[in-house]
Amino acid sequence: MANRVDARQTVTAENQRTPQAIILLGGPGAGKGTQAREICSHLEIPHISTGDILRSNISQQTPLGQKAKEYMNRGDLVPDDLIIDMVRDRIGQADCQGGFLLDGFPRTLGQAKALGGLLQDKRLGSPMVINLRVSTEVLVQRLSGRRICPSCQRTYHVTFQPPLRSGICDTDGAALQQRADDREEAIRERLVAYDEQTAPLIGYYGNEGRLFDVNGEQTPQLLTSELTRLFEVA
Ligand code: AMP
């Protein structure tokens, strides 16, 4: 059964000291990236976003980036074997010894099972899983209006969080961009991929009893404080 977050469900001091893997689950546009940055700066652990690693491989035109690009632009998932190798490499790095947060991984049952094996090899226990619950309607609204600064990665929304000058980043003046996969057709594909392949992971991790289900439709600030409470020392 998924846990609804409340003050009684804080992570204990014992847990917080133990290196652990944290997984952020949620549909595309649920706010995983924004909340991951907050949690990682709070807990001082690395933020591992498989989407960011793939995008950086695309911009550097690596063999992995070339293989992943078409899948991503269509809104499809990149094949499991490529993603699992990429995550195995990343969590094998020295900065992950004290724990880490996974944003956008796992996204399929195959990835979740492979992750279980990787965590066992690293002698990390079962991961703490946080599901950001957001309705499909809200996800579509958020994704279609999302704009990103290519220089500092700050995100905006044309209606809900517009920049001071239309199309221009408030922080560094760069022209804002729309992600190729935030266009309508790709959004539809991503939601289908989420429903069919990723949403079943809520049940998978729910059975382990380490799933925390939170309302992802509240403001980013309220959501951050709710998540921060989860990590407070009891
Ligand atoms: P994100 O930035 O997390 O929304 O990911 C953007 C895109 O990268 C996804 O739509 C997929 O095409 C690809 N991607 C990211 N993470 C994964 C994953 N764990 N498995 C398969 N594809 C992924």
PDB file of C-alpha atoms and ligand atoms in Angstrom:
ATOM      1  CA  MET A   1       0.000   0.000   0.000  1.00  0.00           C
ATOM      2  CA  ALA A   2       1.262   3.470  -0.808  1.00  0.00           C
ATOM      3  CA  ASN A   3       1.873   5.800   2.086  1.00  0.00           C
ATOM      4  CA  ARG A   4       0.239   9.211   2.069  1.00  0.00           C
ATOM      5  CA  VAL A   5       2.778  11.626   3.468  1.00  0.00           C
ATOM      6  CA  ASP A   6       2.111  13.155   6.845  1.00  0.00           C
ATOM      7  CA  ALA A   7       4.185  14.282   9.798  1.00  0.00           C
ATOM      8  CA  ARG A   8       4.222  10.786  11.302  1.00  0.00           C
ATOM      9  CA  GLN A   9       5.957   9.350   8.266  1.00  0.00           C
ATOM     10  CA  THR A  10       9.262  11.131   8.500  1.00  0.00           C
ATOM     11  CA  VAL A  11      12.426   9.270   7.686  1.00  0.00           C
ATOM     12  CA  THR A  12      14.230   8.395  10.877  1.00  0.00           C
ATOM     13  CA  ALA A  13      17.690   9.685  11.799  1.00  0.00           C
ATOM     14  CA  GLU A  14      18.935   6.146  11.312  1.00  0.00           C
ATOM     15  CA  ASN A  15      17.570   6.011   7.776  1.00  0.00           C
ATOM     16  CA  GLN A  16      18.845   9.417   6.887  1.00  0.00           C
ATOM     17  CA  ARG A  17      22.415   8.512   7.824  1.00  0.00           C
ATOM     18  CA  THR A  18      22.290   5.250   5.893  1.00  0.00           C
ATOM     19  CA  PRO A  19      23.241   5.701   2.243  1.00  0.00           C
ATOM     20  CA  GLN A  20      20.154   5.037   0.213  1.00  0.00           C
ATOM     21  CA  ALA A  21      18.705   5.321  -3.240  1.00  0.00           C
ATOM     22  CA  ILE A  22      15.744   7.643  -3.636  1.00  0.00           C
ATOM     23  CA  ILE A  23      13.503   7.293  -6.680  1.00  0.00           C
ATOM     24  CA  LEU A  24      11.214  10.067  -7.899  1.00  0.00           C
ATOM     25  CA  LEU A  25       8.301   8.629  -9.840  1.00  0.00           C
ATOM     26  CA  GLY A  26       5.696  10.680 -11.698  1.00  0.00           C
ATOM     27  CA  GLY A  27       4.449  11.397 -15.205  1.00  0.00           C
ATOM     28  CA  PRO A  28       6.240  13.715 -17.611  1.00  0.00           C
ATOM     29  CA  GLY A  29       5.751  17.252 -16.286  1.00  0.00           C
ATOM     30  CA  ALA A  30       4.980  16.121 -12.736  1.00  0.00           C
ATOM     31  CA  GLY A  31       7.767  18.345 -11.388  1.00  0.00           C
ATOM     32  CA  LYS A  32      10.378  15.639 -10.816  1.00  0.00           C
ATOM     33  CA  GLY A  33      13.312  17.747 -12.032  1.00  0.00           C
ATOM     34  CA  THR A  34      12.433  20.784  -9.923  1.00  0.00           C
ATOM     35  CA  GLN A  35      11.810  18.760  -6.772  1.00  0.00           C
ATOM     36  CA  ALA A  36      14.870  16.565  -7.371  1.00  0.00           C
ATOM     37  CA  ARG A  37      17.107  19.638  -7.352  1.00  0.00           C
ATOM     38  CA  GLU A  38      15.588  20.766  -4.026  1.00  0.00           C
ATOM     39  CA  ILE A  39      15.885  17.353  -2.365  1.00  0.00           C
ATOM     40  CA  CYS A  40      19.452  16.833  -3.572  1.00  0.00           C
ATOM     41  CA  SER A  41      20.645  20.182  -2.316  1.00  0.00           C
ATOM     42  CA  HIS A  42      18.890  19.486   1.022  1.00  0.00           C
ATOM     43  CA  LEU A  43      20.393  16.000   1.435  1.00  0.00           C
ATOM     44  CA  GLU A  44      23.659  16.782  -0.395  1.00  0.00           C
ATOM     45  CA  ILE A  45      23.429  13.777  -2.683  1.00  0.00           C
ATOM     46  CA  PRO A  46      23.854  13.578  -6.476  1.00  0.00           C
ATOM     47  CA  HIS A  47      20.858  14.151  -8.740  1.00  0.00           C
ATOM     48  CA  ILE A  48      20.806  11.552 -11.502  1.00  0.00           C
ATOM     49  CA  SER A  49      18.373  12.507 -14.248  1.00  0.00           C
ATOM     50  CA  THR A  50      18.429   9.976 -17.080  1.00  0.00           C
ATOM     51  CA  GLY A  51      16.707  12.535 -19.356  1.00  0.00           C
ATOM     52  CA  ASP A  52      19.459  15.109 -18.651  1.00  0.00           C
ATOM     53  CA  ILE A  53      22.225  12.556 -19.242  1.00  0.00           C
ATOM     54  CA  LEU A  54      20.617  11.555 -22.548  1.00  0.00           C
ATOM     55  CA  ARG A  55      20.155  15.181 -23.653  1.00  0.00           C
ATOM     56  CA  SER A  56      23.791  15.912 -22.856  1.00  0.00           C
ATOM     57  CA  ASN A  57      24.810  12.860 -24.917  1.00  0.00           C
ATOM     58  CA  ILE A  58      22.696  14.179 -27.798  1.00  0.00           C
ATOM     59  CA  SER A  59      24.263  17.626 -27.681  1.00  0.00           C
ATOM     60  CA  GLN A  60      27.748  16.072 -27.556  1.00  0.00           C
ATOM     61  CA  GLN A  61      26.784  13.745 -30.427  1.00  0.00           C
ATOM     62  CA  THR A  62      28.040  10.623 -28.649  1.00  0.00           C
ATOM     63  CA  PRO A  63      27.096   7.155 -29.995  1.00  0.00           C
ATOM     64  CA  LEU A  64      24.558   6.845 -27.132  1.00  0.00           C
ATOM     65  CA  GLY A  65      23.079  10.252 -27.997  1.00  0.00           C
ATOM     66  CA  GLN A  66      22.761   9.267 -31.661  1.00  0.00           C
ATOM     67  CA  LYS A  67      20.932   6.070 -30.729  1.00  0.00           C
ATOM     68  CA  ALA A  68      18.636   7.792 -28.213  1.00  0.00           C
ATOM     69  CA  LYS A  69      17.686  10.906 -30.182  1.00  0.00           C
ATOM     70  CA  GLU A  70      14.966   9.483 -32.405  1.00  0.00           C
ATOM     71  CA  TYR A  71      13.217   7.683 -29.582  1.00  0.00           C
ATOM     72  CA  MET A  72      13.259  10.819 -27.460  1.00  0.00           C
ATOM     73  CA  ASN A  73      12.022  13.188 -30.160  1.00  0.00           C
ATOM     74  CA  ARG A  74       9.094  10.862 -30.841  1.00  0.00           C
ATOM     75  CA  GLY A  75       8.301  10.707 -27.130  1.00  0.00           C
ATOM     76  CA  ASP A  76       9.132   6.985 -26.910  1.00  0.00           C
ATOM     77  CA  LEU A  77      11.235   5.363 -24.233  1.00  0.00           C
ATOM     78  CA  VAL A  78      14.864   4.614 -25.029  1.00  0.00           C
ATOM     79  CA  PRO A  79      15.509   0.812 -24.926  1.00  0.00           C
ATOM     80  CA  ASP A  80      16.166  -0.648 -21.488  1.00  0.00           C
ATOM     81  CA  ASP A  81      19.638  -2.058 -22.207  1.00  0.00           C
ATOM     82  CA  LEU A  82      21.026   1.381 -23.160  1.00  0.00           C
ATOM     83  CA  ILE A  83      19.487   3.035 -20.112  1.00  0.00           C
ATOM     84  CA  ILE A  84      20.508   0.342 -17.635  1.00  0.00           C
ATOM     85  CA  ASP A  85      24.160   0.457 -18.801  1.00  0.00           C
ATOM     86  CA  MET A  86      24.105   4.237 -18.484  1.00  0.00           C
ATOM     87  CA  VAL A  87      22.725   4.128 -14.932  1.00  0.00           C
ATOM     88  CA  ARG A  88      25.113   1.331 -13.892  1.00  0.00           C
ATOM     89  CA  ASP A  89      28.049   3.533 -14.974  1.00  0.00           C
ATOM     90  CA  ARG A  90      26.696   6.593 -13.236  1.00  0.00           C
ATOM     91  CA  ILE A  91      25.902   5.026  -9.870  1.00  0.00           C
ATOM     92  CA  GLY A  92      29.290   3.291  -9.905  1.00  0.00           C
ATOM     93  CA  GLN A  93      30.991   6.680  -9.631  1.00  0.00           C
ATOM     94  CA  ALA A  94      32.565   7.772  -6.362  1.00  0.00           C
ATOM     95  CA  ASP A  95      30.073  10.567  -5.572  1.00  0.00           C
ATOM     96  CA  CYS A  96      27.237   8.001  -5.347  1.00  0.00           C
ATOM     97  CA  GLN A  97      28.709   6.069  -2.419  1.00  0.00           C
ATOM     98  CA  GLY A  98      26.694   8.115   0.095  1.00  0.00           C
ATOM     99  CA  GLY A  99      23.379   7.652  -1.723  1.00  0.00           C
ATOM    100  CA  PHE A 100      21.763   9.334  -4.720  1.00  0.00           C
ATOM    101  CA  LEU A 101      18.442  10.363  -6.199  1.00  0.00           C
ATOM    102  CA  LEU A 102      17.126   8.908  -9.458  1.00  0.00           C
ATOM    103  CA  ASP A 103      14.892  11.219 -11.502  1.00  0.00           C
ATOM    104  CA  GLY A 104      13.235   9.552 -14.507  1.00  0.00           C
ATOM    105  CA  PHE A 105      14.588   6.084 -13.769  1.00  0.00           C
ATOM    106  CA  PRO A 106      13.293   3.396 -13.566  1.00  0.00           C
ATOM    107  CA  ARG A 107      10.569   3.830 -16.165  1.00  0.00           C
ATOM    108  CA  THR A 108       9.816   0.179 -16.945  1.00  0.00           C
ATOM    109  CA  LEU A 109       9.470  -2.994 -14.938  1.00  0.00           C
ATOM    110  CA  GLY A 110      12.655  -4.315 -16.587  1.00  0.00           C
ATOM    111  CA  GLN A 111      14.561  -1.241 -15.401  1.00  0.00           C
ATOM    112  CA  ALA A 112      13.135  -1.576 -11.883  1.00  0.00           C
ATOM    113  CA  LYS A 113      14.253  -5.202 -11.662  1.00  0.00           C
ATOM    114  CA  ALA A 114      17.719  -4.370 -13.004  1.00  0.00           C
ATOM    115  CA  LEU A 115      17.983  -1.526 -10.492  1.00  0.00           C
ATOM    116  CA  GLY A 116      17.128  -3.951  -7.679  1.00  0.00           C
ATOM    117  CA  GLY A 117      20.157  -6.044  -8.696  1.00  0.00           C
ATOM    118  CA  LEU A 118      22.433  -2.997  -8.948  1.00  0.00           C
ATOM    119  CA  LEU A 119      21.398  -1.818  -5.478  1.00  0.00           C
ATOM    120  CA  GLN A 120      22.014  -5.264  -4.033  1.00  0.00           C
ATOM    121  CA  ASP A 121      25.496  -5.308  -5.575  1.00  0.00           C
ATOM    122  CA  LYS A 122      26.160  -1.961  -3.912  1.00  0.00           C
ATOM    123  CA  ARG A 123      24.710  -3.254  -0.611  1.00  0.00           C
ATOM    124  CA  LEU A 124      22.029  -0.581  -0.622  1.00  0.00           C
ATOM    125  CA  GLY A 125      18.675  -1.663   0.748  1.00  0.00           C
ATOM    126  CA  SER A 126      15.350  -1.239  -0.979  1.00  0.00           C
ATOM    127  CA  PRO A 127      14.990   2.270  -2.417  1.00  0.00           C
ATOM    128  CA  MET A 128      12.783   4.977  -0.974  1.00  0.00           C
ATOM    129  CA  VAL A 129      10.248   5.794  -3.693  1.00  0.00           C
ATOM    130  CA  ILE A 130       8.324   9.060  -3.917  1.00  0.00           C
ATOM    131  CA  ASN A 131       5.437   9.268  -6.364  1.00  0.00           C
ATOM    132  CA  LEU A 132       4.369  12.758  -7.478  1.00  0.00           C
ATOM    133  CA  ARG A 133       0.686  12.325  -8.272  1.00  0.00           C
ATOM    134  CA  VAL A 134      -0.587  14.667 -11.040  1.00  0.00           C
ATOM    135  CA  SER A 135      -3.650  14.211 -13.302  1.00  0.00           C
ATOM    136  CA  THR A 136      -3.182  13.767 -17.055  1.00  0.00           C
ATOM    137  CA  GLU A 137      -5.010  17.026 -17.751  1.00  0.00           C
ATOM    138  CA  VAL A 138      -2.572  19.008 -15.598  1.00  0.00           C
ATOM    139  CA  LEU A 139       0.442  17.208 -17.097  1.00  0.00           C
ATOM    140  CA  VAL A 140      -0.635  18.211 -20.625  1.00  0.00           C
ATOM    141  CA  GLN A 141      -1.168  21.851 -19.557  1.00  0.00           C
ATOM    142  CA  ARG A 142       2.245  21.971 -17.921  1.00  0.00           C
ATOM    143  CA  LEU A 143       4.198  20.301 -20.747  1.00  0.00           C
ATOM    144  CA  SER A 144       2.658  22.231 -23.619  1.00  0.00           C
ATOM    145  CA  GLY A 145       3.453  25.607 -22.002  1.00  0.00           C
ATOM    146  CA  ARG A 146       6.912  24.690 -20.700  1.00  0.00           C
ATOM    147  CA  ARG A 147       9.878  26.718 -21.943  1.00  0.00           C
ATOM    148  CA  ILE A 148      13.493  26.201 -20.934  1.00  0.00           C
ATOM    149  CA  CYS A 149      16.568  28.403 -20.878  1.00  0.00           C
ATOM    150  CA  PRO A 150      19.227  26.502 -22.862  1.00  0.00           C
ATOM    151  CA  SER A 151      21.945  28.259 -20.923  1.00  0.00           C
ATOM    152  CA  CYS A 152      20.967  27.920 -17.207  1.00  0.00           C
ATOM    153  CA  GLN A 153      18.214  25.264 -17.587  1.00  0.00           C
ATOM    154  CA  ARG A 154      15.715  27.421 -15.665  1.00  0.00           C
ATOM    155  CA  THR A 155      12.173  26.450 -16.599  1.00  0.00           C
ATOM    156  CA  TYR A 156       9.185  28.725 -17.247  1.00  0.00           C
ATOM    157  CA  HIS A 157       5.573  28.273 -18.244  1.00  0.00           C
ATOM    158  CA  VAL A 158       4.017  30.613 -20.812  1.00  0.00           C
ATOM    159  CA  THR A 159       0.908  31.076 -18.646  1.00  0.00           C
ATOM    160  CA  PHE A 160       1.635  29.975 -15.076  1.00  0.00           C
ATOM    161  CA  GLN A 161       5.230  31.177 -14.706  1.00  0.00           C
ATOM    162  CA  PRO A 162       6.078  33.523 -17.575  1.00  0.00           C
ATOM    163  CA  PRO A 163       9.430  35.317 -17.814  1.00  0.00           C
ATOM    164  CA  LEU A 164       9.448  39.121 -17.347  1.00  0.00           C
ATOM    165  CA  ARG A 165      10.078  39.608 -21.089  1.00  0.00           C
ATOM    166  CA  SER A 166       8.286  37.154 -23.352  1.00  0.00           C
ATOM    167  CA  GLY A 167      10.606  34.390 -24.589  1.00  0.00           C
ATOM    168  CA  ILE A 168      13.676  35.665 -22.685  1.00  0.00           C
ATOM    169  CA  CYS A 169      15.291  34.133 -19.594  1.00  0.00           C
ATOM    170  CA  ASP A 170      15.124  36.471 -16.562  1.00  0.00           C
ATOM    171  CA  THR A 171      18.457  35.168 -15.279  1.00  0.00           C
ATOM    172  CA  ASP A 172      20.755  35.444 -18.276  1.00  0.00           C
ATOM    173  CA  GLY A 173      18.805  36.957 -21.186  1.00  0.00           C
ATOM    174  CA  ALA A 174      19.016  33.824 -23.384  1.00  0.00           C
ATOM    175  CA  ALA A 175      16.163  33.038 -25.804  1.00  0.00           C
ATOM    176  CA  LEU A 176      13.907  30.404 -24.225  1.00  0.00           C
ATOM    177  CA  GLN A 177      13.348  27.138 -26.082  1.00  0.00           C
ATOM    178  CA  GLN A 178      10.695  24.454 -26.205  1.00  0.00           C
ATOM    179  CA  ARG A 179      11.955  20.893 -25.822  1.00  0.00           C
ATOM    180  CA  ALA A 180      11.402  18.868 -29.019  1.00  0.00           C
ATOM    181  CA  ASP A 181       9.446  16.343 -26.965  1.00  0.00           C
ATOM    182  CA  ASP A 182       7.201  19.028 -25.430  1.00  0.00           C
ATOM    183  CA  ARG A 183       5.347  19.387 -28.753  1.00  0.00           C
ATOM    184  CA  GLU A 184       1.823  18.049 -28.929  1.00  0.00           C
ATOM    185  CA  GLU A 185       2.410  14.724 -30.710  1.00  0.00           C
ATOM    186  CA  ALA A 186       5.394  13.793 -28.597  1.00  0.00           C
ATOM    187  CA  ILE A 187       3.511  14.737 -25.416  1.00  0.00           C
ATOM    188  CA  ARG A 188       0.764  12.287 -26.377  1.00  0.00           C
ATOM    189  CA  GLU A 189       3.328   9.518 -26.934  1.00  0.00           C
ATOM    190  CA  ARG A 190       5.059  10.239 -23.631  1.00  0.00           C
ATOM    191  CA  LEU A 191       1.778  10.008 -21.744  1.00  0.00           C
ATOM    192  CA  VAL A 192       0.989   6.668 -23.394  1.00  0.00           C
ATOM    193  CA  ALA A 193       4.492   5.406 -22.505  1.00  0.00           C
ATOM    194  CA  TYR A 194       3.970   6.603 -18.941  1.00  0.00           C
ATOM    195  CA  ASP A 195       0.542   4.964 -18.556  1.00  0.00           C
ATOM    196  CA  GLU A 196       1.569   1.665 -20.111  1.00  0.00           C
ATOM    197  CA  GLN A 197       5.118   1.220 -18.883  1.00  0.00           C
ATOM    198  CA  THR A 198       5.870   3.482 -15.920  1.00  0.00           C
ATOM    199  CA  ALA A 199       2.617   3.791 -13.945  1.00  0.00           C
ATOM    200  CA  PRO A 200       2.697   0.036 -13.082  1.00  0.00           C
ATOM    201  CA  LEU A 201       5.826   0.770 -11.019  1.00  0.00           C
ATOM    202  CA  ILE A 202       3.624   2.475  -8.414  1.00  0.00           C
ATOM    203  CA  GLY A 203       2.106  -0.941  -7.646  1.00  0.00           C
ATOM    204  CA  TYR A 204       5.492  -2.661  -7.894  1.00  0.00           C
ATOM    205  CA  TYR A 205       7.104  -0.421  -5.280  1.00  0.00           C
ATOM    206  CA  GLY A 206       3.883  -0.110  -3.277  1.00  0.00           C
ATOM    207  CA  ASN A 207       4.153  -3.801  -2.482  1.00  0.00           C
ATOM    208  CA  GLU A 208       7.536  -3.207  -0.888  1.00  0.00           C
ATOM    209  CA  GLY A 209       6.029  -0.635   1.506  1.00  0.00           C
ATOM    210  CA  ARG A 210       8.634   2.032   0.769  1.00  0.00           C
ATOM    211  CA  LEU A 211       6.411   4.147  -1.487  1.00  0.00           C
ATOM    212  CA  PHE A 212       5.359   7.664  -0.468  1.00  0.00           C
ATOM    213  CA  ASP A 213       2.530   9.077  -2.533  1.00  0.00           C
ATOM    214  CA  VAL A 214       2.291  12.898  -2.587  1.00  0.00           C
ATOM    215  CA  ASN A 215       0.006  15.397  -4.247  1.00  0.00           C
ATOM    216  CA  GLY A 216       2.068  16.857  -7.103  1.00  0.00           C
ATOM    217  CA  GLU A 217      -0.567  19.459  -8.008  1.00  0.00           C
ATOM    218  CA  GLN A 218       0.206  21.822  -5.132  1.00  0.00           C
ATOM    219  CA  THR A 219       2.582  24.763  -5.718  1.00  0.00           C
ATOM    220  CA  PRO A 220       6.258  23.823  -6.144  1.00  0.00           C
ATOM    221  CA  GLN A 221       7.039  25.578  -2.835  1.00  0.00           C
ATOM    222  CA  LEU A 222       4.403  23.653  -0.859  1.00  0.00           C
ATOM    223  CA  LEU A 223       5.466  20.421  -2.480  1.00  0.00           C
ATOM    224  CA  THR A 224       9.109  21.062  -1.561  1.00  0.00           C
ATOM    225  CA  SER A 225       8.215  21.651   2.076  1.00  0.00           C
ATOM    226  CA  GLU A 226       6.103  18.490   2.150  1.00  0.00           C
ATOM    227  CA  LEU A 227       8.993  16.505   0.685  1.00  0.00           C
ATOM    228  CA  THR A 228      11.508  18.129   3.006  1.00  0.00           C
ATOM    229  CA  ARG A 229       9.415  17.017   5.994  1.00  0.00           C
ATOM    230  CA  LEU A 230       9.796  13.466   4.738  1.00  0.00           C
ATOM    231  CA  PHE A 231      13.525  13.714   5.251  1.00  0.00           C
ATOM    232  CA  GLU A 232      13.453  15.475   8.604  1.00  0.00           C
ATOM    233  CA  VAL A 233      15.064  13.708  11.474  1.00  0.00           C
ATOM    234  CA  ALA A 234      12.248  12.392  13.634  1.00  0.00           C
TER     235      ALA A 234
HETATM  236  P1  AMP B   1      12.720  13.274 -19.055  1.00  0.00           P
HETATM  237  O1  AMP B   1      13.674  14.410 -19.144  1.00  0.00           O
HETATM  238  O2  AMP B   1      12.897  12.467 -17.806  1.00  0.00           O
HETATM  239  O3  AMP B   1      11.286  13.687 -19.290  1.00  0.00           O
HETATM  240  O4  AMP B   1      13.084  12.247 -20.244  1.00  0.00           O
HETATM  241  C1  AMP B   1      13.007  12.674 -21.590  1.00  0.00           C
HETATM  242  C2  AMP B   1      13.027  11.465 -22.500  1.00  0.00           C
HETATM  243  O5  AMP B   1      14.255  10.733 -22.318  1.00  0.00           O
HETATM  244  C3  AMP B   1      11.943  10.431 -22.273  1.00  0.00           C
HETATM  245  O6  AMP B   1      10.729  10.782 -22.918  1.00  0.00           O
HETATM  246  C4  AMP B   1      12.584   9.188 -22.902  1.00  0.00           C
HETATM  247  O7  AMP B   1      12.552   9.241 -24.309  1.00  0.00           O
HETATM  248  C5  AMP B   1      14.039   9.329 -22.462  1.00  0.00           C
HETATM  249  N1  AMP B   1      14.258   8.707 -21.146  1.00  0.00           N
HETATM  250  C6  AMP B   1      14.629   9.311 -19.986  1.00  0.00           C
HETATM  251  N2  AMP B   1      14.745   8.427 -18.998  1.00  0.00           N
HETATM  252  C7  AMP B   1      14.441   7.216 -19.526  1.00  0.00           C
HETATM  253  C8  AMP B   1      14.331   5.910 -19.005  1.00  0.00           C
HETATM  254  N3  AMP B   1      14.572   5.652 -17.706  1.00  0.00           N
HETATM  255  N4  AMP B   1      13.981   4.913 -19.850  1.00  0.00           N
HETATM  256  C9  AMP B   1      13.737   5.140 -21.158  1.00  0.00           C
HETATM  257  N5  AMP B   1      13.792   6.353 -21.708  1.00  0.00           N
HETATM  258  C10 AMP B   1      14.138   7.394 -20.909  1.00  0.00           C
END
